[in-house]
Amino acid sequence: MSALRIASRPLRSVALLSRRGTQIHWGRGIPRYSTASYAQDLIKPPVSVEYDKLLINGKFVEAASGKTFPTLDPRNGDVIAHVAEGDAEDINRAVAAARKAFDEGPWPKMTAYERCKIILRFADLVEKHNDEIAALETWDNGKPYEQSANIEIPMFVRLFRYYAGWADKIHGLTIQADGPHHVQTLHEPIGVAGQIIPWNFPLLMFAWKVGPALACGNTVVLKTAEQTPLSALLVAKLFHEAGLPDGVLNIVSGFGATAGAALASHMDVDKVAFTGSTETGKTILELAAKSNLKSVTLELGGKSPFIVCEDADVDKAVELAHFALFFNQGQCCCAGSRTFVHEKVYAEFVEKAKARALKRTVGDPFKAGMEQGPQIDEKQFSKILGYIKSGTEHGATLETGGARFGSKGYFIQPTVFSNVQDDMPIAKDEIFGPVQSILKYKDLGEVIKRANNSKYGLAAGVFTKNLDTANTLMRALRVGTVWINCFDTFDATIPFGGYKMSGIGREKGEYSLKNYLQVKAVVTPVINPAWL
């Protein structure tokens, strides 16, 4: 499969209605969305919740405490379901099941080809249930259904097929030594992997972590985000239908301070992988170090620069910068949230970026043609509005947006700021919402220095026609991924991870396998060798 920009595939048509906010002017002449045309009647999701318990040792079970917590529909804040709330005791049960499955079960002992076939059968089942899974993901998360159904679930399937292909291609080396010895390395599964995934891409992060772990022969305890626990339980059921042995994949829904902390600090977990905020990542690293010094992979926050050079086709740059920031409601760790534009094209870019934001369709994510659904929850919604207020208070120019969209749920108008300065909170902090900050620069040396002046180093975008400029920037930017004249081009084969406080290690591609393998050196004397 060729590299794919995550939102560039043709969308499957669905028989749903599309509505668009219309432009009005108020306040100081700032163009904003009208909410008059926003339909408060929401489409009923074409799916029901069948699995709301913990998955431990192949069975759906209640939490040991009997507690549950509500998972909400971000379109209106209503309760979708009450889900079992796992805590430390449930993590203990899940880890015990995973340990027994690793030490005594068939998964690490079966041939790699047999593991490959089970993973491929799972991918086929997910593909068969594509629309049902996509509907559940959209209902629980708020992202557009067309994005879930036509982009993310097919990508999920591709990732598992990719890792299935790796299962029987993991091998060590034969090494030449300085003496009469035969030396080889074995690449062994690391054991029980604890994995903690976020709410912005629940199923894709499931695939990024579970795929390589299982391909390498490990067993898994996965903690889902408390905001989005539903889709992982559904696909895990399909995994067992595909023949996955009991105890190999265990899923605990719950909160970070209880279930997450228990998993990261568990003495019988051999490795922990986490995607989420940098602050929580620090806590995970500390818990891992203070327990059994388990290995850690972290994919954390970002404040990615998107650099528009003076030779850019402005119309194309505006569209790509818009996508880089607003995709997935702006809830992307690698979002191009610092849009650096050369002074020669700055004014034109700002006007066209404002116009593009005003055309963005916002509303019920189950309606056809919607580009933007609600933010994940009340906490994130309020945080974003707080940053918007901060932007105006610190002197940035609010070009459009800046307020709630509609009267129900957690919808926010696409927001554009110009005249943003590097020391403003909206230019430094990870907002994780539909807020575009446009900054002006004069020359290449200046923008390199400013782009790198961040505690983060996850990704960057470069838009230029000049090959020399592209080559200079790709090497100078201190980030894990540089997209040149594209953005969010993801593929199962392309590694992803960050510099600095954006994380440790890489996910996806061949590099991700190293996270779940131990390297063992085996040395044997060779008596009277014919050759060395």
Short mmCIF file of C-alpha atoms in Angstrom, two decimals:
data_model
loop_
_atom_site.label_atom_id
_atom_site.label_comp_id
_atom_site.label_asym_id
_atom_site.label_seq_id
_atom_site.Cartn_x
_atom_site.Cartn_y
_atom_site.Cartn_z
CA MET A 1 0.00 0.00 0.00
CA SER A 2 1.43 3.35 -0.97
CA ALA A 3 1.81 6.19 1.50
CA LEU A 4 -1.54 7.78 2.20
CA ARG A 5 -2.51 11.20 3.47
CA ILE A 6 -4.93 10.30 6.18
CA ALA A 7 -7.84 12.32 4.76
CA SER A 8 -7.18 12.07 1.04
CA ARG A 9 -9.07 8.91 0.11
CA PRO A 10 -12.42 9.09 -1.72
CA LEU A 11 -15.22 8.90 0.80
CA ARG A 12 -17.90 6.25 0.69
CA SER A 13 -21.27 7.91 0.18
CA VAL A 14 -23.76 7.66 3.00
CA ALA A 15 -27.43 8.60 2.89
CA LEU A 16 -27.18 11.34 5.48
CA LEU A 17 -27.85 15.07 5.25
CA SER A 18 -25.18 17.80 5.21
CA ARG A 19 -25.62 21.24 6.80
CA ARG A 20 -23.23 24.18 6.74
CA GLY A 21 -22.81 27.12 9.11
CA THR A 22 -23.17 30.45 7.31
CA GLN A 23 -21.05 33.57 7.73
CA ILE A 24 -22.19 36.63 9.66
CA HIS A 25 -20.29 39.58 11.15
CA TRP A 26 -20.44 40.72 14.74
CA GLY A 27 -18.27 42.28 17.41
CA ARG A 28 -15.37 44.12 15.72
CA GLY A 29 -16.22 42.89 12.26
CA ILE A 30 -14.85 39.40 12.89
CA PRO A 31 -16.37 36.84 10.50
CA ARG A 32 -17.98 34.06 12.54
CA TYR A 33 -20.18 31.06 12.07
CA SER A 34 -23.90 31.45 12.42
CA THR A 35 -25.49 28.73 14.51
CA ALA A 36 -28.97 29.45 13.21
CA SER A 37 -28.76 26.64 10.67
CA TYR A 38 -27.30 24.12 13.10
CA ALA A 39 -29.64 21.15 13.44
CA GLN A 40 -30.18 20.12 17.03
CA ASP A 41 -31.82 16.89 15.95
CA LEU A 42 -29.01 14.35 15.83
CA ILE A 43 -28.95 11.19 13.77
CA LYS A 44 -29.37 8.03 15.81
CA PRO A 45 -26.16 5.99 15.49
CA PRO A 46 -26.74 2.81 13.45
CA VAL A 47 -25.09 0.61 16.08
CA SER A 48 -25.69 -0.65 19.61
CA VAL A 49 -23.28 -1.23 22.49
CA GLU A 50 -22.82 -4.95 23.06
CA TYR A 51 -19.61 -5.00 25.10
CA ASP A 52 -19.15 -2.83 28.17
CA LYS A 53 -17.18 -5.08 30.53
CA LEU A 54 -13.49 -5.83 31.03
CA LEU A 55 -11.87 -8.48 28.82
CA ILE A 56 -9.69 -10.72 30.98
CA ASN A 57 -8.45 -14.17 29.99
CA GLY A 58 -10.80 -14.36 27.03
CA LYS A 59 -13.97 -13.50 28.97
CA PHE A 60 -15.95 -10.31 29.49
CA VAL A 61 -16.18 -9.75 33.24
CA GLU A 62 -17.34 -7.09 35.68
CA ALA A 63 -14.78 -4.97 37.51
CA ALA A 64 -13.74 -6.49 40.83
CA SER A 65 -15.22 -3.48 42.62
CA GLY A 66 -18.46 -3.65 40.68
CA LYS A 67 -18.02 -0.02 39.68
CA THR A 68 -18.92 1.44 36.30
CA PHE A 69 -18.47 4.84 34.70
CA PRO A 70 -20.41 6.58 31.92
CA THR A 71 -19.01 7.08 28.45
CA LEU A 72 -20.65 10.09 26.78
CA ASP A 73 -21.81 11.10 23.33
CA PRO A 74 -19.78 14.28 22.63
CA ARG A 75 -22.51 15.53 20.30
CA ASN A 76 -24.78 16.27 23.25
CA GLY A 77 -23.18 14.99 26.46
CA ASP A 78 -25.69 12.15 26.86
CA VAL A 79 -24.66 8.80 28.31
CA ILE A 80 -24.01 6.11 25.69
CA ALA A 81 -23.31 3.29 28.14
CA HIS A 82 -21.97 2.54 31.59
CA VAL A 83 -18.66 0.70 31.30
CA ALA A 84 -16.87 -1.46 33.86
CA GLU A 85 -14.35 0.66 35.79
CA GLY A 86 -11.15 -1.30 36.24
CA ASP A 87 -8.65 -0.49 38.97
CA ALA A 88 -5.47 -2.02 40.45
CA GLU A 89 -7.14 -5.33 41.33
CA ASP A 90 -8.40 -5.74 37.76
CA ILE A 91 -4.96 -4.89 36.39
CA ASN A 92 -3.56 -7.63 38.63
CA ARG A 93 -6.07 -10.11 37.21
CA ALA A 94 -5.31 -9.07 33.63
CA VAL A 95 -1.54 -9.22 34.11
CA ALA A 96 -1.82 -12.67 35.72
CA ALA A 97 -3.79 -13.88 32.70
CA ALA A 98 -1.27 -12.36 30.28
CA ARG A 99 1.66 -13.84 32.22
CA LYS A 100 0.15 -17.32 32.22
CA ALA A 101 -0.63 -17.03 28.50
CA PHE A 102 2.97 -16.06 27.82
CA ASP A 103 4.68 -18.56 30.11
CA GLU A 104 2.38 -21.53 29.58
CA GLY A 105 0.07 -20.77 26.67
CA PRO A 106 0.37 -21.53 22.97
CA TRP A 107 0.86 -18.00 21.60
CA PRO A 108 4.66 -17.57 21.90
CA LYS A 109 5.21 -21.28 21.28
CA MET A 110 3.18 -21.65 18.08
CA THR A 111 4.93 -21.09 14.79
CA ALA A 112 5.19 -17.52 13.62
CA TYR A 113 3.20 -18.50 10.54
CA GLU A 114 0.32 -19.65 12.75
CA ARG A 115 0.35 -16.29 14.55
CA CYS A 116 0.39 -14.60 11.15
CA LYS A 117 -2.72 -16.48 10.03
CA ILE A 118 -4.68 -15.56 13.18
CA ILE A 119 -3.82 -11.88 12.77
CA LEU A 120 -4.83 -12.00 9.10
CA ARG A 121 -8.17 -13.63 9.98
CA PHE A 122 -8.73 -10.84 12.50
CA ALA A 123 -8.04 -8.19 9.86
CA ASP A 124 -10.56 -9.87 7.55
CA LEU A 125 -13.22 -9.82 10.28
CA VAL A 126 -12.65 -6.15 11.02
CA GLU A 127 -12.95 -5.39 7.31
CA LYS A 128 -16.24 -7.32 7.21
CA HIS A 129 -17.61 -5.30 10.16
CA ASN A 130 -16.15 -1.99 8.94
CA ASP A 131 -19.32 0.11 9.10
CA GLU A 132 -20.44 -1.16 12.50
CA ILE A 133 -17.02 -0.48 14.05
CA ALA A 134 -16.81 2.94 12.39
CA ALA A 135 -20.22 3.93 13.74
CA LEU A 136 -19.23 2.96 17.28
CA GLU A 137 -15.98 4.90 16.97
CA THR A 138 -17.77 8.02 15.77
CA TRP A 139 -20.48 7.76 18.44
CA ASP A 140 -17.97 7.46 21.28
CA ASN A 141 -15.36 9.90 19.90
CA GLY A 142 -17.23 12.46 17.77
CA LYS A 143 -15.05 12.27 14.65
CA PRO A 144 -16.82 12.31 11.27
CA TYR A 145 -18.30 8.95 10.33
CA GLU A 146 -16.87 9.23 6.83
CA GLN A 147 -13.40 9.60 8.35
CA SER A 148 -13.92 6.55 10.57
CA ALA A 149 -15.45 4.35 7.88
CA ASN A 150 -13.34 5.25 4.86
CA ILE A 151 -9.99 6.18 6.35
CA GLU A 152 -9.36 4.91 9.85
CA ILE A 153 -10.88 1.42 9.87
CA PRO A 154 -9.26 0.53 6.51
CA MET A 155 -5.96 1.84 7.89
CA PHE A 156 -6.48 -0.29 11.02
CA VAL A 157 -6.91 -3.33 8.78
CA ARG A 158 -3.82 -2.45 6.77
CA LEU A 159 -1.71 -2.10 9.92
CA PHE A 160 -2.66 -5.56 11.19
CA ARG A 161 -2.02 -7.14 7.81
CA TYR A 162 1.36 -5.42 7.76
CA TYR A 163 2.30 -6.80 11.18
CA ALA A 164 0.96 -10.23 10.30
CA GLY A 165 3.47 -10.22 7.48
CA TRP A 166 6.29 -9.49 9.91
CA ALA A 167 5.48 -12.37 12.27
CA ASP A 168 7.58 -14.97 10.41
CA LYS A 169 10.33 -12.59 9.35
CA ILE A 170 11.77 -11.78 12.76
CA HIS A 171 15.22 -13.31 13.11
CA GLY A 172 18.62 -12.74 14.63
CA LEU A 173 22.11 -12.63 13.15
CA THR A 174 25.16 -14.82 12.88
CA ILE A 175 28.15 -12.75 14.00
CA GLN A 176 31.85 -13.13 13.24
CA ALA A 177 33.94 -13.20 16.45
CA ASP A 178 37.70 -12.83 17.01
CA GLY A 179 38.31 -16.46 17.85
CA PRO A 180 36.97 -20.01 17.51
CA HIS A 181 33.39 -19.30 18.54
CA HIS A 182 30.03 -19.52 16.83
CA VAL A 183 28.04 -16.41 17.78
CA GLN A 184 24.38 -15.82 17.06
CA THR A 185 21.69 -13.49 18.32
CA LEU A 186 18.12 -14.44 19.11
CA HIS A 187 15.31 -11.91 18.91
CA GLU A 188 12.91 -13.00 21.64
CA PRO A 189 9.49 -11.66 22.66
CA ILE A 190 9.83 -9.36 25.64
CA GLY A 191 6.93 -10.91 27.61
CA VAL A 192 3.89 -9.10 29.00
CA ALA A 193 3.38 -5.69 27.38
CA GLY A 194 1.31 -3.05 29.13
CA GLN A 195 -0.21 -0.55 26.72
CA ILE A 196 -2.11 2.68 27.38
CA ILE A 197 -3.87 4.35 24.44
CA PRO A 198 -5.46 7.81 24.03
CA TRP A 199 -8.92 8.97 23.02
CA ASN A 200 -8.19 10.90 19.81
CA PHE A 201 -7.54 7.84 17.60
CA PRO A 202 -8.70 4.90 19.73
CA LEU A 203 -8.53 2.17 17.11
CA LEU A 204 -5.48 3.38 15.22
CA MET A 205 -3.53 3.57 18.48
CA PHE A 206 -4.81 0.06 19.31
CA ALA A 207 -3.29 -1.12 16.02
CA TRP A 208 -0.01 0.79 16.46
CA LYS A 209 0.57 -0.99 19.78
CA VAL A 210 -1.19 -4.33 19.72
CA GLY A 211 -0.08 -5.19 16.17
CA PRO A 212 3.69 -5.29 16.70
CA ALA A 213 3.41 -6.71 20.22
CA LEU A 214 1.42 -9.73 19.08
CA ALA A 215 3.42 -10.25 15.88
CA CYS A 216 6.53 -10.61 18.05
CA GLY A 217 4.86 -13.25 20.24
CA ASN A 218 4.09 -11.16 23.32
CA THR A 219 0.92 -10.98 25.39
CA VAL A 220 -0.85 -7.69 26.13
CA VAL A 221 -2.76 -5.82 28.81
CA LEU A 222 -4.31 -2.76 27.18
CA LYS A 223 -5.85 0.14 29.08
CA THR A 224 -8.23 2.19 26.98
CA ALA A 225 -8.91 5.89 27.47
CA GLU A 226 -11.84 6.50 29.81
CA GLN A 227 -13.42 8.81 27.19
CA THR A 228 -13.48 6.14 24.45
CA PRO A 229 -13.61 2.59 25.81
CA LEU A 230 -16.09 1.00 23.42
CA SER A 231 -14.46 0.23 20.06
CA ALA A 232 -11.49 -1.67 21.52
CA LEU A 233 -13.86 -4.11 23.24
CA LEU A 234 -15.72 -4.77 20.00
CA VAL A 235 -12.60 -5.48 17.92
CA ALA A 236 -11.11 -7.58 20.72
CA LYS A 237 -14.17 -9.82 20.51
CA LEU A 238 -13.48 -10.23 16.79
CA PHE A 239 -9.85 -11.08 17.56
CA HIS A 240 -10.99 -14.03 19.67
CA GLU A 241 -13.36 -15.10 16.91
CA ALA A 242 -10.28 -15.21 14.68
CA GLY A 243 -8.64 -17.74 17.02
CA LEU A 244 -6.60 -15.64 19.44
CA PRO A 245 -5.91 -17.77 22.54
CA ASP A 246 -7.34 -16.69 25.88
CA GLY A 247 -5.17 -14.34 27.92
CA VAL A 248 -3.12 -13.08 24.99
CA LEU A 249 -5.05 -9.80 24.74
CA ASN A 250 -6.67 -8.36 27.87
CA ILE A 251 -8.49 -5.01 27.96
CA VAL A 252 -9.14 -2.95 31.07
CA SER A 253 -11.19 0.24 30.86
CA GLY A 254 -10.61 2.71 33.65
CA PHE A 255 -8.84 5.87 34.74
CA GLY A 256 -5.20 6.81 34.54
CA ALA A 257 -4.65 7.46 38.24
CA THR A 258 -5.87 3.97 39.13
CA ALA A 259 -5.72 1.44 36.29
CA GLY A 260 -3.05 3.27 34.28
CA ALA A 261 -0.74 3.79 37.24
CA ALA A 262 -1.18 0.18 38.35
CA LEU A 263 -0.21 -1.07 34.89
CA ALA A 264 2.86 1.18 34.57
CA SER A 265 4.14 0.20 38.00
CA HIS A 266 3.28 -3.52 37.89
CA MET A 267 6.24 -5.74 38.75
CA ASP A 268 5.16 -8.49 36.34
CA VAL A 269 4.82 -6.25 33.29
CA ASP A 270 7.94 -6.36 31.12
CA LYS A 271 7.28 -3.34 28.92
CA VAL A 272 4.94 -0.37 28.84
CA ALA A 273 3.92 1.72 25.83
CA PHE A 274 1.97 4.95 26.20
CA THR A 275 0.48 7.56 23.89
CA GLY A 276 -0.80 10.77 25.45
CA SER A 277 0.30 14.00 27.07
CA THR A 278 3.91 14.77 27.92
CA GLU A 279 3.10 15.30 31.60
CA THR A 280 1.45 11.89 31.89
CA GLY A 281 4.35 10.39 29.94
CA LYS A 282 6.74 11.64 32.60
CA THR A 283 4.64 9.93 35.26
CA ILE A 284 4.62 6.67 33.28
CA LEU A 285 8.41 6.81 32.95
CA GLU A 286 8.84 7.43 36.67
CA LEU A 287 6.50 4.58 37.63
CA ALA A 288 8.29 2.19 35.29
CA ALA A 289 11.68 3.16 36.71
CA LYS A 290 10.58 2.88 40.34
CA SER A 291 9.05 -0.56 39.84
CA ASN A 292 11.03 -3.09 37.80
CA LEU A 293 12.80 -0.75 35.37
CA LYS A 294 10.62 -2.02 32.54
CA SER A 295 11.35 -0.64 29.08
CA VAL A 296 9.19 2.27 27.98
CA THR A 297 7.96 3.64 24.66
CA LEU A 298 6.33 7.07 24.74
CA GLU A 299 4.52 8.94 21.95
CA LEU A 300 3.70 12.31 23.48
CA GLY A 301 2.69 15.87 22.73
CA GLY A 302 3.64 18.20 19.91
CA LYS A 303 3.53 21.77 18.68
CA SER A 304 4.45 21.14 15.09
CA PRO A 305 5.58 23.96 12.80
CA PHE A 306 4.07 24.21 9.33
CA ILE A 307 6.41 26.40 7.26
CA VAL A 308 5.08 28.19 4.17
CA CYS A 309 7.97 29.49 2.09
CA GLU A 310 7.94 32.61 -0.08
CA ASP A 311 7.76 30.61 -3.33
CA ALA A 312 4.66 28.68 -2.24
CA ASP A 313 1.47 28.39 -4.24
CA VAL A 314 -0.62 30.18 -1.62
CA ASP A 315 -3.93 28.52 -2.45
CA LYS A 316 -2.43 25.04 -2.11
CA ALA A 317 -0.51 26.04 1.01
CA VAL A 318 -3.66 27.37 2.65
CA GLU A 319 -5.54 24.15 1.99
CA LEU A 320 -2.74 21.96 3.28
CA ALA A 321 -2.15 24.13 6.36
CA HIS A 322 -5.88 24.03 7.06
CA PHE A 323 -5.89 20.24 6.90
CA ALA A 324 -2.70 20.02 9.00
CA LEU A 325 -4.37 21.90 11.85
CA PHE A 326 -8.10 21.21 11.71
CA PHE A 327 -8.11 17.50 10.88
CA ASN A 328 -9.79 15.40 13.59
CA GLN A 329 -11.12 18.56 15.28
CA GLY A 330 -7.51 19.65 15.82
CA GLN A 331 -7.09 16.71 18.21
CA CYS A 332 -3.81 15.43 16.75
CA CYS A 333 -0.49 15.27 18.56
CA CYS A 334 1.29 16.16 15.31
CA ALA A 335 -1.13 18.92 14.21
CA GLY A 336 0.55 21.78 12.33
CA SER A 337 -0.36 24.18 15.10
CA ARG A 338 2.31 26.82 14.44
CA THR A 339 1.76 28.06 10.89
CA PHE A 340 4.89 30.04 9.93
CA VAL A 341 4.29 32.10 6.76
CA HIS A 342 6.90 34.17 4.91
CA GLU A 343 6.27 37.90 5.13
CA LYS A 344 5.95 38.27 1.34
CA VAL A 345 2.84 36.10 1.22
CA TYR A 346 1.61 36.57 4.80
CA ALA A 347 -1.29 38.95 4.18
CA GLU A 348 -2.66 36.90 1.28
CA PHE A 349 -2.29 33.70 3.26
CA VAL A 350 -4.16 35.08 6.29
CA GLU A 351 -7.14 36.25 4.23
CA LYS A 352 -7.41 32.93 2.42
CA ALA A 353 -6.92 30.90 5.61
CA LYS A 354 -9.77 32.85 7.19
CA ALA A 355 -12.00 32.22 4.18
CA ARG A 356 -11.20 28.49 4.23
CA ALA A 357 -12.03 28.23 7.93
CA LEU A 358 -15.40 29.86 7.31
CA LYS A 359 -16.21 27.22 4.69
CA ARG A 360 -15.47 24.33 7.05
CA THR A 361 -18.58 22.24 7.71
CA VAL A 362 -19.26 21.67 11.40
CA GLY A 363 -22.02 19.56 12.90
CA ASP A 364 -23.32 16.06 13.59
CA PRO A 365 -20.47 13.75 12.52
CA PHE A 366 -22.99 11.19 11.27
CA LYS A 367 -24.18 13.61 8.57
CA ALA A 368 -22.59 13.37 5.14
CA GLY A 369 -20.03 15.99 4.22
CA MET A 370 -19.19 17.03 7.77
CA GLU A 371 -15.53 17.97 8.15
CA GLN A 372 -15.64 18.67 11.88
CA GLY A 373 -17.52 17.09 14.76
CA PRO A 374 -17.45 17.94 18.46
CA GLN A 375 -14.43 17.98 20.77
CA ILE A 376 -14.12 14.91 22.94
CA ASP A 377 -15.59 16.20 26.22
CA GLU A 378 -16.42 19.18 28.43
CA LYS A 379 -12.89 19.37 29.85
CA GLN A 380 -11.24 19.62 26.45
CA PHE A 381 -13.96 21.96 25.19
CA SER A 382 -13.37 24.39 28.07
CA LYS A 383 -9.60 24.14 27.73
CA ILE A 384 -9.74 25.15 24.06
CA LEU A 385 -12.05 28.09 24.73
CA GLY A 386 -9.65 29.17 27.47
CA TYR A 387 -6.76 29.22 25.00
CA ILE A 388 -8.86 31.22 22.53
CA LYS A 389 -9.53 33.79 25.26
CA SER A 390 -5.81 33.82 26.07
CA GLY A 391 -4.98 34.52 22.42
CA THR A 392 -7.08 37.68 22.34
CA GLU A 393 -5.83 38.79 25.77
CA HIS A 394 -2.20 38.47 24.65
CA GLY A 395 -2.74 40.59 21.56
CA ALA A 396 -3.20 38.11 18.71
CA THR A 397 -5.76 39.09 16.08
CA LEU A 398 -8.84 36.88 16.02
CA GLU A 399 -9.64 36.58 12.34
CA THR A 400 -12.62 34.23 12.64
CA GLY A 401 -14.30 31.78 14.99
CA GLY A 402 -13.49 31.92 18.68
CA ALA A 403 -16.74 30.64 20.17
CA ARG A 404 -19.00 27.67 20.69
CA PHE A 405 -20.82 26.26 17.67
CA GLY A 406 -24.46 25.42 18.37
CA SER A 407 -26.02 25.08 21.80
CA LYS A 408 -25.52 21.39 22.53
CA GLY A 409 -22.46 19.20 22.78
CA TYR A 410 -18.83 20.23 22.53
CA PHE A 411 -18.64 21.89 19.11
CA ILE A 412 -16.21 24.81 18.58
CA GLN A 413 -16.07 27.17 15.62
CA PRO A 414 -12.95 26.81 13.45
CA THR A 415 -10.74 29.59 14.79
CA VAL A 416 -7.92 31.51 13.10
CA PHE A 417 -5.47 33.90 14.79
CA SER A 418 -2.99 36.15 12.98
CA ASN A 419 -0.19 38.32 14.37
CA VAL A 420 0.73 35.52 16.76
CA GLN A 421 4.02 35.90 18.62
CA ASP A 422 6.29 33.07 19.79
CA ASP A 423 5.86 33.83 23.49
CA MET A 424 2.06 33.62 23.47
CA PRO A 425 0.49 30.53 25.08
CA ILE A 426 -1.35 29.71 21.84
CA ALA A 427 2.06 29.50 20.11
CA LYS A 428 3.77 27.46 22.83
CA ASP A 429 1.22 25.09 24.33
CA GLU A 430 -0.49 22.09 22.81
CA ILE A 431 -4.09 23.30 22.46
CA PHE A 432 -5.44 20.09 20.87
CA GLY A 433 -8.32 21.87 19.18
CA PRO A 434 -9.45 23.75 16.04
CA VAL A 435 -7.31 26.85 16.61
CA GLN A 436 -4.89 27.96 13.87
CA SER A 437 -2.08 30.32 14.88
CA ILE A 438 -0.38 32.12 11.97
CA LEU A 439 3.07 33.60 12.56
CA LYS A 440 5.17 35.77 10.23
CA TYR A 441 8.88 35.24 9.44
CA LYS A 442 11.51 36.91 7.27
CA ASP A 443 14.12 34.35 6.23
CA LEU A 444 15.11 30.70 6.45
CA GLY A 445 17.60 31.09 9.29
CA GLU A 446 15.02 32.85 11.42
CA VAL A 447 12.26 30.30 10.89
CA ILE A 448 14.57 27.36 11.61
CA LYS A 449 15.56 28.89 14.93
CA ARG A 450 11.98 29.72 15.88
CA ALA A 451 10.55 26.39 14.73
CA ASN A 452 13.10 24.53 16.85
CA ASN A 453 12.49 26.78 19.87
CA SER A 454 9.99 24.39 21.44
CA LYS A 455 10.12 21.70 24.08
CA TYR A 456 8.41 19.46 21.53
CA GLY A 457 9.83 17.79 18.44
CA LEU A 458 7.20 15.49 16.99
CA ALA A 459 6.68 16.62 13.39
CA ALA A 460 6.91 19.51 10.92
CA GLY A 461 5.51 20.50 7.55
CA VAL A 462 7.36 22.34 4.79
CA PHE A 463 5.68 23.89 1.75
CA THR A 464 8.08 25.02 -0.98
CA LYS A 465 8.91 24.55 -4.66
CA ASN A 466 12.66 24.85 -4.00
CA LEU A 467 14.53 21.57 -3.54
CA ASP A 468 17.46 23.27 -1.81
CA THR A 469 15.10 24.91 0.69
CA ALA A 470 13.41 21.57 1.34
CA ASN A 471 16.77 19.85 1.88
CA THR A 472 17.92 22.56 4.27
CA LEU A 473 14.76 22.41 6.36
CA MET A 474 14.46 18.62 6.49
CA ARG A 475 17.89 18.40 8.10
CA ALA A 476 17.65 21.46 10.31
CA LEU A 477 14.29 20.78 11.96
CA ARG A 478 14.63 18.83 15.23
CA VAL A 479 11.59 16.60 14.78
CA GLY A 480 10.80 12.95 14.18
CA THR A 481 8.88 13.45 10.92
CA VAL A 482 9.17 16.14 8.23
CA TRP A 483 6.40 16.25 5.62
CA ILE A 484 7.39 18.17 2.48
CA ASN A 485 4.48 19.49 0.42
CA CYS A 486 2.18 17.06 2.24
CA PHE A 487 1.03 16.49 5.81
CA ASP A 488 -0.27 13.59 7.90
CA THR A 489 0.94 11.13 5.28
CA PHE A 490 0.77 7.97 7.34
CA ASP A 491 1.54 4.43 6.26
CA ALA A 492 2.05 1.17 8.10
CA THR A 493 5.70 1.19 7.00
CA ILE A 494 6.62 4.75 8.07
CA PRO A 495 8.04 5.11 11.60
CA PHE A 496 6.52 7.75 13.84
CA GLY A 497 7.84 9.32 17.04
CA GLY A 498 9.44 12.45 18.37
CA TYR A 499 12.53 14.27 19.54
CA LYS A 500 12.84 16.06 22.88
CA MET A 501 9.68 15.97 25.03
CA SER A 502 7.60 14.44 22.26
CA GLY A 503 8.58 10.95 23.30
CA ILE A 504 10.90 7.97 23.33
CA GLY A 505 11.10 5.36 20.57
CA ARG A 506 9.26 4.87 17.29
CA GLU A 507 5.95 3.27 16.36
CA LYS A 508 4.89 1.75 13.04
CA GLY A 509 7.15 0.20 10.48
CA GLU A 510 10.05 -2.15 11.13
CA TYR A 511 11.37 0.13 13.88
CA SER A 512 8.35 -0.62 16.08
CA LEU A 513 9.28 -4.30 16.36
CA LYS A 514 12.33 -3.39 18.42
CA ASN A 515 10.01 -2.14 21.17
CA TYR A 516 8.74 -5.67 21.76
CA LEU A 517 11.86 -7.80 21.38
CA GLN A 518 14.83 -8.72 23.54
CA VAL A 519 18.19 -9.45 21.92
CA LYS A 520 20.05 -12.44 23.33
CA ALA A 521 23.63 -13.29 22.34
CA VAL A 522 24.51 -16.99 22.23
CA VAL A 523 28.20 -18.00 22.10
CA THR A 524 29.41 -21.56 21.48
CA PRO A 525 33.06 -22.73 21.18
CA VAL A 526 33.95 -24.26 17.83
CA ILE A 527 36.46 -27.11 18.16
CA ASN A 528 38.95 -27.52 15.32
CA PRO A 529 36.93 -25.33 12.89
CA ALA A 530 37.33 -25.75 9.14
CA TRP A 531 37.01 -21.96 8.85
CA LEU A 532 36.29 -18.91 10.97
#
